[in-house]
mmCIF file with all atom_site columns, C-alpha atoms in Angstrom:
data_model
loop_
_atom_site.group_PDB
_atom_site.id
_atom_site.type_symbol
_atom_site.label_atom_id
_atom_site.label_alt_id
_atom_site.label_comp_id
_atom_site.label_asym_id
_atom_site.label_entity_id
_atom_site.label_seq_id
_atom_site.pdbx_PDB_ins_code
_atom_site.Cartn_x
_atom_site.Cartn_y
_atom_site.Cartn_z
_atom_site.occupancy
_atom_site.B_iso_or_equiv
_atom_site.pdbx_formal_charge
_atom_site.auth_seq_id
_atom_site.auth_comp_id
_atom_site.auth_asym_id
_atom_site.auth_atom_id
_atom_site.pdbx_PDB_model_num
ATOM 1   C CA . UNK A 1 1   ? -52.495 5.450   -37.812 1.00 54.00 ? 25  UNK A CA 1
ATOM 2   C CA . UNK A 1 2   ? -50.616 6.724   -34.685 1.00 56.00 ? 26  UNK A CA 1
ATOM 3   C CA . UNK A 1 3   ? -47.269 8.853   -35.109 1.00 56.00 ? 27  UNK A CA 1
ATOM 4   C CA . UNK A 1 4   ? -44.341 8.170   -32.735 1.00 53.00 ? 28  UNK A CA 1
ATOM 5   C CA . UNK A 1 5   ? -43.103 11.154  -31.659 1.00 58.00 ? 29  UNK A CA 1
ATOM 6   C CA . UNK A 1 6   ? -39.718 11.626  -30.022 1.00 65.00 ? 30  UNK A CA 1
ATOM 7   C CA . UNK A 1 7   ? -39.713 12.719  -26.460 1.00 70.00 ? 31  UNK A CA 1
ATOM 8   C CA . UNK A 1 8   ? -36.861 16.500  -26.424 1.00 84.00 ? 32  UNK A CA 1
ATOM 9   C CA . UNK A 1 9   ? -33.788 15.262  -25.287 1.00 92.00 ? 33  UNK A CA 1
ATOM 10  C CA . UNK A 1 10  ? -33.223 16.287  -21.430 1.00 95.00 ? 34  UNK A CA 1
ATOM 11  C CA . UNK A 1 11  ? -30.647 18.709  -19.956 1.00 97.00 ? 35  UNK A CA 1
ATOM 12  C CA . UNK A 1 12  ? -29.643 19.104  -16.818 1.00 98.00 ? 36  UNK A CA 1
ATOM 13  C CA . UNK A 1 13  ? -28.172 22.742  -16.124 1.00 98.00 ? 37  UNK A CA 1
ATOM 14  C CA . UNK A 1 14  ? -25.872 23.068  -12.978 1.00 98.00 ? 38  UNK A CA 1
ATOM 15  C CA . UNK A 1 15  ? -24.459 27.093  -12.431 1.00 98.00 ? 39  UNK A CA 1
ATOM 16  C CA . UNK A 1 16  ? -25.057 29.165  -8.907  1.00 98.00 ? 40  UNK A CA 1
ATOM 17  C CA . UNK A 1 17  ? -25.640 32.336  -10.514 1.00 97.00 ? 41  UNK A CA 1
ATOM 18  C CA . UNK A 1 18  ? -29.235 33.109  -11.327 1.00 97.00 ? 42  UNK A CA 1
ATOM 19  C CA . UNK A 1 19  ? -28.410 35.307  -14.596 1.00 97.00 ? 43  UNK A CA 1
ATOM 20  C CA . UNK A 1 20  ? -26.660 32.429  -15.925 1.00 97.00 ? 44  UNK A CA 1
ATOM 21  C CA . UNK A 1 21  ? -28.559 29.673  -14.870 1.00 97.00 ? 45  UNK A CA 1
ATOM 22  C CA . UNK A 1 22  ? -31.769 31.972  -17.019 1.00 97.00 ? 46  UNK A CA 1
ATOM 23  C CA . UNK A 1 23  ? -29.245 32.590  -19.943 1.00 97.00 ? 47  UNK A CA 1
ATOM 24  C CA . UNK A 1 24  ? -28.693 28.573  -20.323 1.00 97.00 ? 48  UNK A CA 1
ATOM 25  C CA . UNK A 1 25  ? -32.192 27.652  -19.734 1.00 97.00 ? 49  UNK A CA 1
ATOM 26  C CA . UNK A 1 26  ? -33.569 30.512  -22.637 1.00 97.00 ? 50  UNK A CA 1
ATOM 27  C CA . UNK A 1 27  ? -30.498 28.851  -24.861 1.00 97.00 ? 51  UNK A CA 1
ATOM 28  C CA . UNK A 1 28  ? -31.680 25.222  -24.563 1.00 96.00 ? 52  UNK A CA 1
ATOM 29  C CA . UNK A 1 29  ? -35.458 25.779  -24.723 1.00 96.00 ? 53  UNK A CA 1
ATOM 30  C CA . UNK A 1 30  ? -34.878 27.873  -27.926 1.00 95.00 ? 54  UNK A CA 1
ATOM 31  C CA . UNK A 1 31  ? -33.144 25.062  -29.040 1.00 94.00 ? 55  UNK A CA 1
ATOM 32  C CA . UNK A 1 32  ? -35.804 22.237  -28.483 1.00 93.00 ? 56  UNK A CA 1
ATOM 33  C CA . UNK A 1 33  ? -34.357 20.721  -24.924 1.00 95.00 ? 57  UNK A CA 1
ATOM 34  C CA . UNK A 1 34  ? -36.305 19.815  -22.333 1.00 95.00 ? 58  UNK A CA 1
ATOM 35  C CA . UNK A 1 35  ? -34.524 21.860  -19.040 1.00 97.00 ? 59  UNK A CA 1
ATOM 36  C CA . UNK A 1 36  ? -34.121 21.223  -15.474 1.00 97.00 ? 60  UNK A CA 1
ATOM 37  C CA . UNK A 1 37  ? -32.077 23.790  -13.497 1.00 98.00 ? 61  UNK A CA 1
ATOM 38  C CA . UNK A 1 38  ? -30.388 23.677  -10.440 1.00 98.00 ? 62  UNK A CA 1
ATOM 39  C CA . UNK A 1 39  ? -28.015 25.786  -8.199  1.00 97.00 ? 63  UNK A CA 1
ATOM 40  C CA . UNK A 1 40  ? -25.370 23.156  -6.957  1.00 97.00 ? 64  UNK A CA 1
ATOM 41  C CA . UNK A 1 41  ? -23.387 20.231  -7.435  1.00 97.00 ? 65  UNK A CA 1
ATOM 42  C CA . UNK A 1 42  ? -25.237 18.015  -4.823  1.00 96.00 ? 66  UNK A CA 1
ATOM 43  C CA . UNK A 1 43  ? -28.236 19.001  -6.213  1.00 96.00 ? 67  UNK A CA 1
ATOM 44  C CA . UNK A 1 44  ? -27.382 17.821  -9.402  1.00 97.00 ? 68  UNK A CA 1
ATOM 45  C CA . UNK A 1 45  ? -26.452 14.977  -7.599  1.00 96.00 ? 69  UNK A CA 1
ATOM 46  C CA . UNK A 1 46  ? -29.514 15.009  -5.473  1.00 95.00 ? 70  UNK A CA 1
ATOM 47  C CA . UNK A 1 47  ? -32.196 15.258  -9.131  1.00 95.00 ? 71  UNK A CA 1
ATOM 48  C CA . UNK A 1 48  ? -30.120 12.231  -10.618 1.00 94.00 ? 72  UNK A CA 1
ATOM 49  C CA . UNK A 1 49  ? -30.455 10.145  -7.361  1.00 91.00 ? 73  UNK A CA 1
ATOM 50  C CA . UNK A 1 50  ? -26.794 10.308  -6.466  1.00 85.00 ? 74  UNK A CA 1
ATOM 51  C CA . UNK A 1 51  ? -25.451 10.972  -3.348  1.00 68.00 ? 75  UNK A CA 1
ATOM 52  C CA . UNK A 1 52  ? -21.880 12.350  -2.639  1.00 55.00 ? 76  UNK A CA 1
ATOM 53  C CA . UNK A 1 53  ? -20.878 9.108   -1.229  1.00 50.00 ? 77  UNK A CA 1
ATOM 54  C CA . UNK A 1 54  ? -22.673 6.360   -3.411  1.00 49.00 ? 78  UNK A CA 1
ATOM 55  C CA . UNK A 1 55  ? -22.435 5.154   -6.485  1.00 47.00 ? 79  UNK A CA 1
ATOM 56  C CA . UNK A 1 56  ? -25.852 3.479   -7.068  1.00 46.00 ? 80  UNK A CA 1
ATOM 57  C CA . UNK A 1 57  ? -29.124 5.634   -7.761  1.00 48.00 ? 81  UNK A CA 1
ATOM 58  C CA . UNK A 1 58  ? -31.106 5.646   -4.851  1.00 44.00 ? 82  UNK A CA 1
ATOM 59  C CA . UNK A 1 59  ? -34.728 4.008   -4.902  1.00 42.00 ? 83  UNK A CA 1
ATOM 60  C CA . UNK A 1 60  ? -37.466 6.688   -3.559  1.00 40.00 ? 84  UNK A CA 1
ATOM 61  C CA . UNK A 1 61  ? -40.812 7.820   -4.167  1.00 37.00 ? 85  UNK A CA 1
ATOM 62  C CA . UNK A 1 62  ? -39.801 11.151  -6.499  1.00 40.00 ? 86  UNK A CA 1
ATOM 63  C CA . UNK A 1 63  ? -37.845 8.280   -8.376  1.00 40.00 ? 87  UNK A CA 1
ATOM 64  C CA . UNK A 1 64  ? -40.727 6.697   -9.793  1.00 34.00 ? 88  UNK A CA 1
ATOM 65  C CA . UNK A 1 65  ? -41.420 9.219   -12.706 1.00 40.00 ? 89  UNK A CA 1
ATOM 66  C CA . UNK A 1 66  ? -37.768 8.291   -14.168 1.00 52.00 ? 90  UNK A CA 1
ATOM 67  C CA . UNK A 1 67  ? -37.097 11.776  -15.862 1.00 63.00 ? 91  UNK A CA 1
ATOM 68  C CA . UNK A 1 68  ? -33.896 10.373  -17.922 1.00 88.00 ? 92  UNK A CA 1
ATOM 69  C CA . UNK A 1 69  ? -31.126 12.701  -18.339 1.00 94.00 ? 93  UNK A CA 1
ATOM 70  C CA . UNK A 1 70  ? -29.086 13.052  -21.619 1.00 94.00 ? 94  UNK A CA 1
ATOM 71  C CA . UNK A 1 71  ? -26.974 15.388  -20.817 1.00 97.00 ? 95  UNK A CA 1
ATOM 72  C CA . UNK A 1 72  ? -25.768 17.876  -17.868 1.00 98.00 ? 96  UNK A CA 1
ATOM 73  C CA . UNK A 1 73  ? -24.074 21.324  -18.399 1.00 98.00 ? 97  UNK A CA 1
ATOM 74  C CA . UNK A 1 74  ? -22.233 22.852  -15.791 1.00 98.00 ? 98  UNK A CA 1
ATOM 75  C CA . UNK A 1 75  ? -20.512 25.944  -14.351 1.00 98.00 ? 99  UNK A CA 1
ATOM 76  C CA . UNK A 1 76  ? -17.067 24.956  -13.477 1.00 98.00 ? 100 UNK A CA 1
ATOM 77  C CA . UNK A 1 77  ? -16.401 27.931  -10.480 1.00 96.00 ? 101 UNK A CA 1
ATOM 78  C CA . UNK A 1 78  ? -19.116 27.012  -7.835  1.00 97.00 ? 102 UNK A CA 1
ATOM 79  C CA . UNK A 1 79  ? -19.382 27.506  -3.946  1.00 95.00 ? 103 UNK A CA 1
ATOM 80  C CA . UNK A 1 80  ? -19.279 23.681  -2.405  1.00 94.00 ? 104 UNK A CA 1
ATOM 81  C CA . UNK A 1 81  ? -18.891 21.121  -4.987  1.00 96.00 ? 105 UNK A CA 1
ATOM 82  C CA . UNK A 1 82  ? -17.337 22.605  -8.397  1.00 97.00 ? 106 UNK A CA 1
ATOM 83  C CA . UNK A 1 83  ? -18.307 21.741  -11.503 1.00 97.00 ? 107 UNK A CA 1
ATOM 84  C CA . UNK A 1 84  ? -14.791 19.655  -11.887 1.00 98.00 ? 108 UNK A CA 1
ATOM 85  C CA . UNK A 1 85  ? -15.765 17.888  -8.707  1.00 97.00 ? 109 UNK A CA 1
ATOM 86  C CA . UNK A 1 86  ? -19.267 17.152  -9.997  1.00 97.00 ? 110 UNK A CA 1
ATOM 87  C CA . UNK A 1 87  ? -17.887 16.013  -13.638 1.00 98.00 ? 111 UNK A CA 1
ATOM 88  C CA . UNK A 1 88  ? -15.288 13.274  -11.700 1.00 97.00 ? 112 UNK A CA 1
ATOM 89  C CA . UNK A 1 89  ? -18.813 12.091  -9.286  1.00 96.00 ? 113 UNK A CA 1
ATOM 90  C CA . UNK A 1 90  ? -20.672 11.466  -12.846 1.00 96.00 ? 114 UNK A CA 1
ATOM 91  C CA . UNK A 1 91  ? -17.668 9.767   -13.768 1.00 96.00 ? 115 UNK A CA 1
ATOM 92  C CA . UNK A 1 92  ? -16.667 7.549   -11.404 1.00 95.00 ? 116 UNK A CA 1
ATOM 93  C CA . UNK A 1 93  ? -20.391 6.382   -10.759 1.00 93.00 ? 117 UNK A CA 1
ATOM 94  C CA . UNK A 1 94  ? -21.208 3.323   -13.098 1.00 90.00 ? 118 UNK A CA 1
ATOM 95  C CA . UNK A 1 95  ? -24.915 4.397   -13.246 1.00 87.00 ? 119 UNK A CA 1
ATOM 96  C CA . UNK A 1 96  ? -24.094 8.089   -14.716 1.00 93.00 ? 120 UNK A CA 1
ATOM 97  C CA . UNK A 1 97  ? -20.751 7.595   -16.144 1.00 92.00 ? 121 UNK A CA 1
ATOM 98  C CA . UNK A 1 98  ? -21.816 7.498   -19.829 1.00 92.00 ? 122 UNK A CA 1
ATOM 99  C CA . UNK A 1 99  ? -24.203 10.746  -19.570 1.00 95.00 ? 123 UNK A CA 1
ATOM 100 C CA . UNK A 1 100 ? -22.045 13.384  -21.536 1.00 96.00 ? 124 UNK A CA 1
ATOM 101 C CA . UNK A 1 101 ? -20.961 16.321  -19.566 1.00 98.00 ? 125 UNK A CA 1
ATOM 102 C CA . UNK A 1 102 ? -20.573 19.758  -20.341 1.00 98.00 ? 126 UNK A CA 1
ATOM 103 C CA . UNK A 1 103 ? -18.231 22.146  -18.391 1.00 98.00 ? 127 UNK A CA 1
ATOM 104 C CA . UNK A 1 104 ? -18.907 26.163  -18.887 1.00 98.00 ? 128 UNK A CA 1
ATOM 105 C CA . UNK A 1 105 ? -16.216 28.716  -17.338 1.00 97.00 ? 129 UNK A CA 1
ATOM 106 C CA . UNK A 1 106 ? -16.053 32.626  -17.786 1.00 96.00 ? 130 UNK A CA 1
ATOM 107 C CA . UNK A 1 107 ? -12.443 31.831  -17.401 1.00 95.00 ? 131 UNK A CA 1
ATOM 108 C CA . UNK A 1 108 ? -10.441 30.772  -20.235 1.00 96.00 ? 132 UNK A CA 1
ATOM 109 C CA . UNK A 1 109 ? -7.651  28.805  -18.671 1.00 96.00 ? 133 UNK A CA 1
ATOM 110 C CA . UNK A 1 110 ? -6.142  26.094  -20.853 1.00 96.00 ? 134 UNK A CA 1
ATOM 111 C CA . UNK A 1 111 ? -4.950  24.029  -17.738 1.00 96.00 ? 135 UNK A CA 1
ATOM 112 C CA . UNK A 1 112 ? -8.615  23.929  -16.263 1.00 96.00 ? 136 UNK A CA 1
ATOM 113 C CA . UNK A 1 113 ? -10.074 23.314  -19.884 1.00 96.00 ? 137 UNK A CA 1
ATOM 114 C CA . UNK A 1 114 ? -7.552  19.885  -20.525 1.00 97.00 ? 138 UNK A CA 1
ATOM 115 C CA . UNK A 1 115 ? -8.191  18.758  -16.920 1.00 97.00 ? 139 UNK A CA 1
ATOM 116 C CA . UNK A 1 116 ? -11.901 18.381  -17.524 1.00 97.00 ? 140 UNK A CA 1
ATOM 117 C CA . UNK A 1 117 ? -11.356 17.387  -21.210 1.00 97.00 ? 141 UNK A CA 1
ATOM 118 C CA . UNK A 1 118 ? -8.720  14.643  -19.474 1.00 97.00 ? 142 UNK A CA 1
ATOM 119 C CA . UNK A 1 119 ? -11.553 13.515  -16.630 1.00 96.00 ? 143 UNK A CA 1
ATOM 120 C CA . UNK A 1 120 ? -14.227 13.121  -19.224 1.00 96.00 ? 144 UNK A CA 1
ATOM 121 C CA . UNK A 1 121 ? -15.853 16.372  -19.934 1.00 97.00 ? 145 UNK A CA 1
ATOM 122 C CA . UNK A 1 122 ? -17.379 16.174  -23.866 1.00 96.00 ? 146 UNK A CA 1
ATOM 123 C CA . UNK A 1 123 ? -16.760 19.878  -23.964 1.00 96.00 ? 147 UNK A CA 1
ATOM 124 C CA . UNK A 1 124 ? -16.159 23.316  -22.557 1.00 97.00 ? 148 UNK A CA 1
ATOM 125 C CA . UNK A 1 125 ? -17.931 26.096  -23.159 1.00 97.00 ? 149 UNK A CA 1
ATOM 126 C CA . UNK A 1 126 ? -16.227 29.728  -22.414 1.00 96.00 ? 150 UNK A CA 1
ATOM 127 C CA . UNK A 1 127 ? -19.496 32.302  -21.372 1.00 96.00 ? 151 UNK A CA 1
ATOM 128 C CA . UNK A 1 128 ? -21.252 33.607  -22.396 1.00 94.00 ? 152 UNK A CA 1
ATOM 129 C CA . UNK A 1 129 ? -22.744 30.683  -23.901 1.00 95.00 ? 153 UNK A CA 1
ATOM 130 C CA . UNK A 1 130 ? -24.248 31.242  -27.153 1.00 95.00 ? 154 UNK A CA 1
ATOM 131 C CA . UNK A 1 131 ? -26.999 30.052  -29.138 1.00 95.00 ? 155 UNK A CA 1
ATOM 132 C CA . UNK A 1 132 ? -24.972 28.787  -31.678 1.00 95.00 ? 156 UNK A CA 1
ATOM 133 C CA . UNK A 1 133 ? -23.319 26.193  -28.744 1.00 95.00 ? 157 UNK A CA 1
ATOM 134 C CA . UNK A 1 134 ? -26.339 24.454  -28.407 1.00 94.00 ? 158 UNK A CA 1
ATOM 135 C CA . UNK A 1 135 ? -25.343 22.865  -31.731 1.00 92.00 ? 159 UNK A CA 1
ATOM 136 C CA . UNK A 1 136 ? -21.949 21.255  -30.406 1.00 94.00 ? 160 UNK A CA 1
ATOM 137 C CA . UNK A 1 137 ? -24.247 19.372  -27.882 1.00 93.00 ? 161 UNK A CA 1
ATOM 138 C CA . UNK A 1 138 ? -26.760 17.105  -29.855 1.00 89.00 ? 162 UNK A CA 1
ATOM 139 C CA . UNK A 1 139 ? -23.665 15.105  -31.037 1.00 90.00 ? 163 UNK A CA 1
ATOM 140 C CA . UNK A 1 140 ? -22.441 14.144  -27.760 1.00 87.00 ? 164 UNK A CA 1
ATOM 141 C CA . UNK A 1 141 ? -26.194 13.021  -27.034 1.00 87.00 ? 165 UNK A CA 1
ATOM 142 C CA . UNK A 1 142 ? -26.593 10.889  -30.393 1.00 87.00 ? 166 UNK A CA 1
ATOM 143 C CA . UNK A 1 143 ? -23.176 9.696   -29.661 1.00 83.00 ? 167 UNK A CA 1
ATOM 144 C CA . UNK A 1 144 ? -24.123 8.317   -25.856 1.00 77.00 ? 168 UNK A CA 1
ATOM 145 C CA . UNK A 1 145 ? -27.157 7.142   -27.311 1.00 74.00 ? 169 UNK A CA 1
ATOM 146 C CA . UNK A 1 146 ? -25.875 5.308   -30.168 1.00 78.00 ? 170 UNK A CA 1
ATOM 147 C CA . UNK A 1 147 ? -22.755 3.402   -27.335 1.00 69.00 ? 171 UNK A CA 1
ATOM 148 C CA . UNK A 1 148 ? -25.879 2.730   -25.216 1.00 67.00 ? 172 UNK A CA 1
ATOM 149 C CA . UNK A 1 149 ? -28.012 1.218   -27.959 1.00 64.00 ? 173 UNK A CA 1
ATOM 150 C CA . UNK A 1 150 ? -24.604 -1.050  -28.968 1.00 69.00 ? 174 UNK A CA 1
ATOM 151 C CA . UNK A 1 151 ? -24.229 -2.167  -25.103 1.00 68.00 ? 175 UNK A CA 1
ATOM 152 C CA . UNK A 1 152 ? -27.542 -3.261  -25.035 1.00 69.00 ? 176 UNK A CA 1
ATOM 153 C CA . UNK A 1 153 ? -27.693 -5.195  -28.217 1.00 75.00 ? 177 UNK A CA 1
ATOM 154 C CA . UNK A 1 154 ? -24.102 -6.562  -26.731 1.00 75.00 ? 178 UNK A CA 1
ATOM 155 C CA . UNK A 1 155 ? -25.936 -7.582  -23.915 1.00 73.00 ? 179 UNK A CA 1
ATOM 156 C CA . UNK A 1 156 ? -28.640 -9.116  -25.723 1.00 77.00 ? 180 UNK A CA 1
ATOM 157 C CA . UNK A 1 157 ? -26.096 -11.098 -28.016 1.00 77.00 ? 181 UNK A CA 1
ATOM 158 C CA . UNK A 1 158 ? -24.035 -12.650 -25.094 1.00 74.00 ? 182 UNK A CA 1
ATOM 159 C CA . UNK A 1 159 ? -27.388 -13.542 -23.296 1.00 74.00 ? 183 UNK A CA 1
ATOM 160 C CA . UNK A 1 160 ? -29.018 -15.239 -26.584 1.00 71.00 ? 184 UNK A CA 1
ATOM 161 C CA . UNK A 1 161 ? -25.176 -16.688 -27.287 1.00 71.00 ? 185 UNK A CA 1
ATOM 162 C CA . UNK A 1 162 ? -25.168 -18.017 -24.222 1.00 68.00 ? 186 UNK A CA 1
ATOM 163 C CA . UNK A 1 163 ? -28.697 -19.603 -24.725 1.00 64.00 ? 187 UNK A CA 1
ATOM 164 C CA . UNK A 1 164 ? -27.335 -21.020 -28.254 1.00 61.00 ? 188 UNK A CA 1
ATOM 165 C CA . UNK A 1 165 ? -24.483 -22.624 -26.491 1.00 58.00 ? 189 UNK A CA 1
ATOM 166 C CA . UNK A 1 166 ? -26.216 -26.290 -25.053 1.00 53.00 ? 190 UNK A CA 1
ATOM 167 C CA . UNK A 1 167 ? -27.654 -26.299 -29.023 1.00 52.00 ? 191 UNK A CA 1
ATOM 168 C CA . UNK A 1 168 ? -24.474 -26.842 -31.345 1.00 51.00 ? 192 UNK A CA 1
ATOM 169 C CA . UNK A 1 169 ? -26.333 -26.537 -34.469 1.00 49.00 ? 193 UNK A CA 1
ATOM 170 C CA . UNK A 1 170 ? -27.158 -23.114 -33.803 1.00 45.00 ? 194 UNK A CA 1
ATOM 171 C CA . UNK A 1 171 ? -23.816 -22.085 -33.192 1.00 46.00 ? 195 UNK A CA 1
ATOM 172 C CA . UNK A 1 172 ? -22.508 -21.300 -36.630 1.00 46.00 ? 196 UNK A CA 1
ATOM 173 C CA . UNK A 1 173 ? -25.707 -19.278 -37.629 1.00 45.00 ? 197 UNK A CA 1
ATOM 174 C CA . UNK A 1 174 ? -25.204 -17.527 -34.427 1.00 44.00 ? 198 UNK A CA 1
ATOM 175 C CA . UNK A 1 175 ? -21.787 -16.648 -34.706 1.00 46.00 ? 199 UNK A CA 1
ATOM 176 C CA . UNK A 1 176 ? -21.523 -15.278 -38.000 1.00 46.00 ? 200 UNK A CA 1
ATOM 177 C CA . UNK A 1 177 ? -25.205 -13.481 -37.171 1.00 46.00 ? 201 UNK A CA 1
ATOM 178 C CA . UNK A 1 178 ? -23.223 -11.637 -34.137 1.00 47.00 ? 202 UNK A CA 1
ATOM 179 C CA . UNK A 1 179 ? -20.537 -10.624 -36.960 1.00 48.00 ? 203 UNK A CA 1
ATOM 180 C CA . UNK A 1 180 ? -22.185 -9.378  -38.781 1.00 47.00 ? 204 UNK A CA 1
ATOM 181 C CA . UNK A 1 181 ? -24.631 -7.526  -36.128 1.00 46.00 ? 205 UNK A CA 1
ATOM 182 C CA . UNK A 1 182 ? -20.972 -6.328  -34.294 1.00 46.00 ? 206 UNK A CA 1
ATOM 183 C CA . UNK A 1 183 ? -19.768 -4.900  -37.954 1.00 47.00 ? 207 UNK A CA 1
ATOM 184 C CA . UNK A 1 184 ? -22.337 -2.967  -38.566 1.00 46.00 ? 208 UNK A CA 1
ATOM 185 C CA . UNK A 1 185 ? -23.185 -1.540  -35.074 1.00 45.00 ? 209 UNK A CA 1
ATOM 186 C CA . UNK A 1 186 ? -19.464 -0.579  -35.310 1.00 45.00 ? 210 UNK A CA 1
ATOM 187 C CA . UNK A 1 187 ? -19.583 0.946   -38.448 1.00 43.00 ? 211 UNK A CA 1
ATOM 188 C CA . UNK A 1 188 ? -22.533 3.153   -36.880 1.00 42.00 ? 212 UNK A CA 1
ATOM 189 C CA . UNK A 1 189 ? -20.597 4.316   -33.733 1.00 41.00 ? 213 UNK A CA 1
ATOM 190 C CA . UNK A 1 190 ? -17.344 4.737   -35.971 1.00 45.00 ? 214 UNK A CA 1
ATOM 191 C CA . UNK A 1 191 ? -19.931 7.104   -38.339 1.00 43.00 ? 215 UNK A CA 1
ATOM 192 C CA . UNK A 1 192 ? -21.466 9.243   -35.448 1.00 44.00 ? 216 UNK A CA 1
ATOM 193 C CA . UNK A 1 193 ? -18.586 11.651  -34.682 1.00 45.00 ? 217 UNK A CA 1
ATOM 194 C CA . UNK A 1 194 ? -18.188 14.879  -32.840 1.00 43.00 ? 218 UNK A CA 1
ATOM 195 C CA . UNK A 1 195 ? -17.279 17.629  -35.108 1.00 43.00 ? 219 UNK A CA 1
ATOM 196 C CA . UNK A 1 196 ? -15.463 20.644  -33.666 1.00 45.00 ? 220 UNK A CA 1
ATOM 197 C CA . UNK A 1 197 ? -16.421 24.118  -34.879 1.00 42.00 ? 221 UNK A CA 1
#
């Protein structure tokens, strides 16, 4: 009898400075993520097959493993593109929109923190980043996961409704089916919160 076993979820760390970039990539390993580090916002972009000016992935050979991202933590004071400038490209790109974001900052500025909370950010970490951090981000993963599993079933339901449609018969079962389906799929994104510390 095989076991499924459940792939680490997959981080993406974005900071410039090398100390840091070490310090976040000790914290996640040590706390069972799979990490991928890089030293700028277009690389970021670059890894998740986004370039500054599109908003589709990009379709090349290095794409072909399709090393899914679950979330991406990032420095917010970078040379080039700044973390706040990477966090609005994630954003605004329907492919990566709904991959959580995490901004980090040495500086505590509440202005800076509510502008990335405001653009989408799912948190912001003040470094040093600690260990105990690493907890507030599994959430925001289930979370993403859980909106993308309801999408998809969505999806599904409109496609089979759709199908249903030229057979009237079919249309009651169907529609209380979908309810029902939409009630409880509801009730499981309404029970997977984010708890602040």
């Amino acid at each position: 009898m095989a076991v499924a076993i459940e792939a680490p979820f997959h981080v993406l760390a974005v900071d410039d400075s090398l100390p840091d970039r070490k310090l976040i990539e000790r914290l996640l390993k040590t706390s069972s993520f799979q990490v991928t580090t890089v030293d700028s916002g277009s690389k970021a972009l670059e890894f998740l097959g986004l370039h500054d000016h599109e908003d589709s992935p990009i379709s090349t050979q290095s794409d072909q493993q399709e090393v899914a991202v679950n979330l991406i933590i990032t420095d917010y004071c970078m040379p080039g593109m700044t973390g706040y400038d990477l966090l609005k490209k994630i954003k605004e790109s329907s492919y990566l929109r709904d991959i959580p974001v995490v901004i980090m900052s040495s500086d505590n500025i509440p202005s800076r923190i509510n502008r990335c909370l405001e653009e989408g950010a799912d948190e912001f970490f003040l470094k040093p980043v600690r260990l105990s951090d690493m907890s507030k981000l599994k959430p925001h993963i289930l979370k993403s996961r859980c909106k993308e599993h309801y999408q998809q079933e969505q999806n599904l339901q409109s496609n089979s409704e759709s199908n249903n449609s030229s057979n009237p018969t079919s249309e009651n079962s169907s529609s209380s089916t979908s309810s029902n389906s939409h009630k409880r799929k509801a009730a499981l994104v309404d029970r997977i919160q984010v708890v602040p510390e």
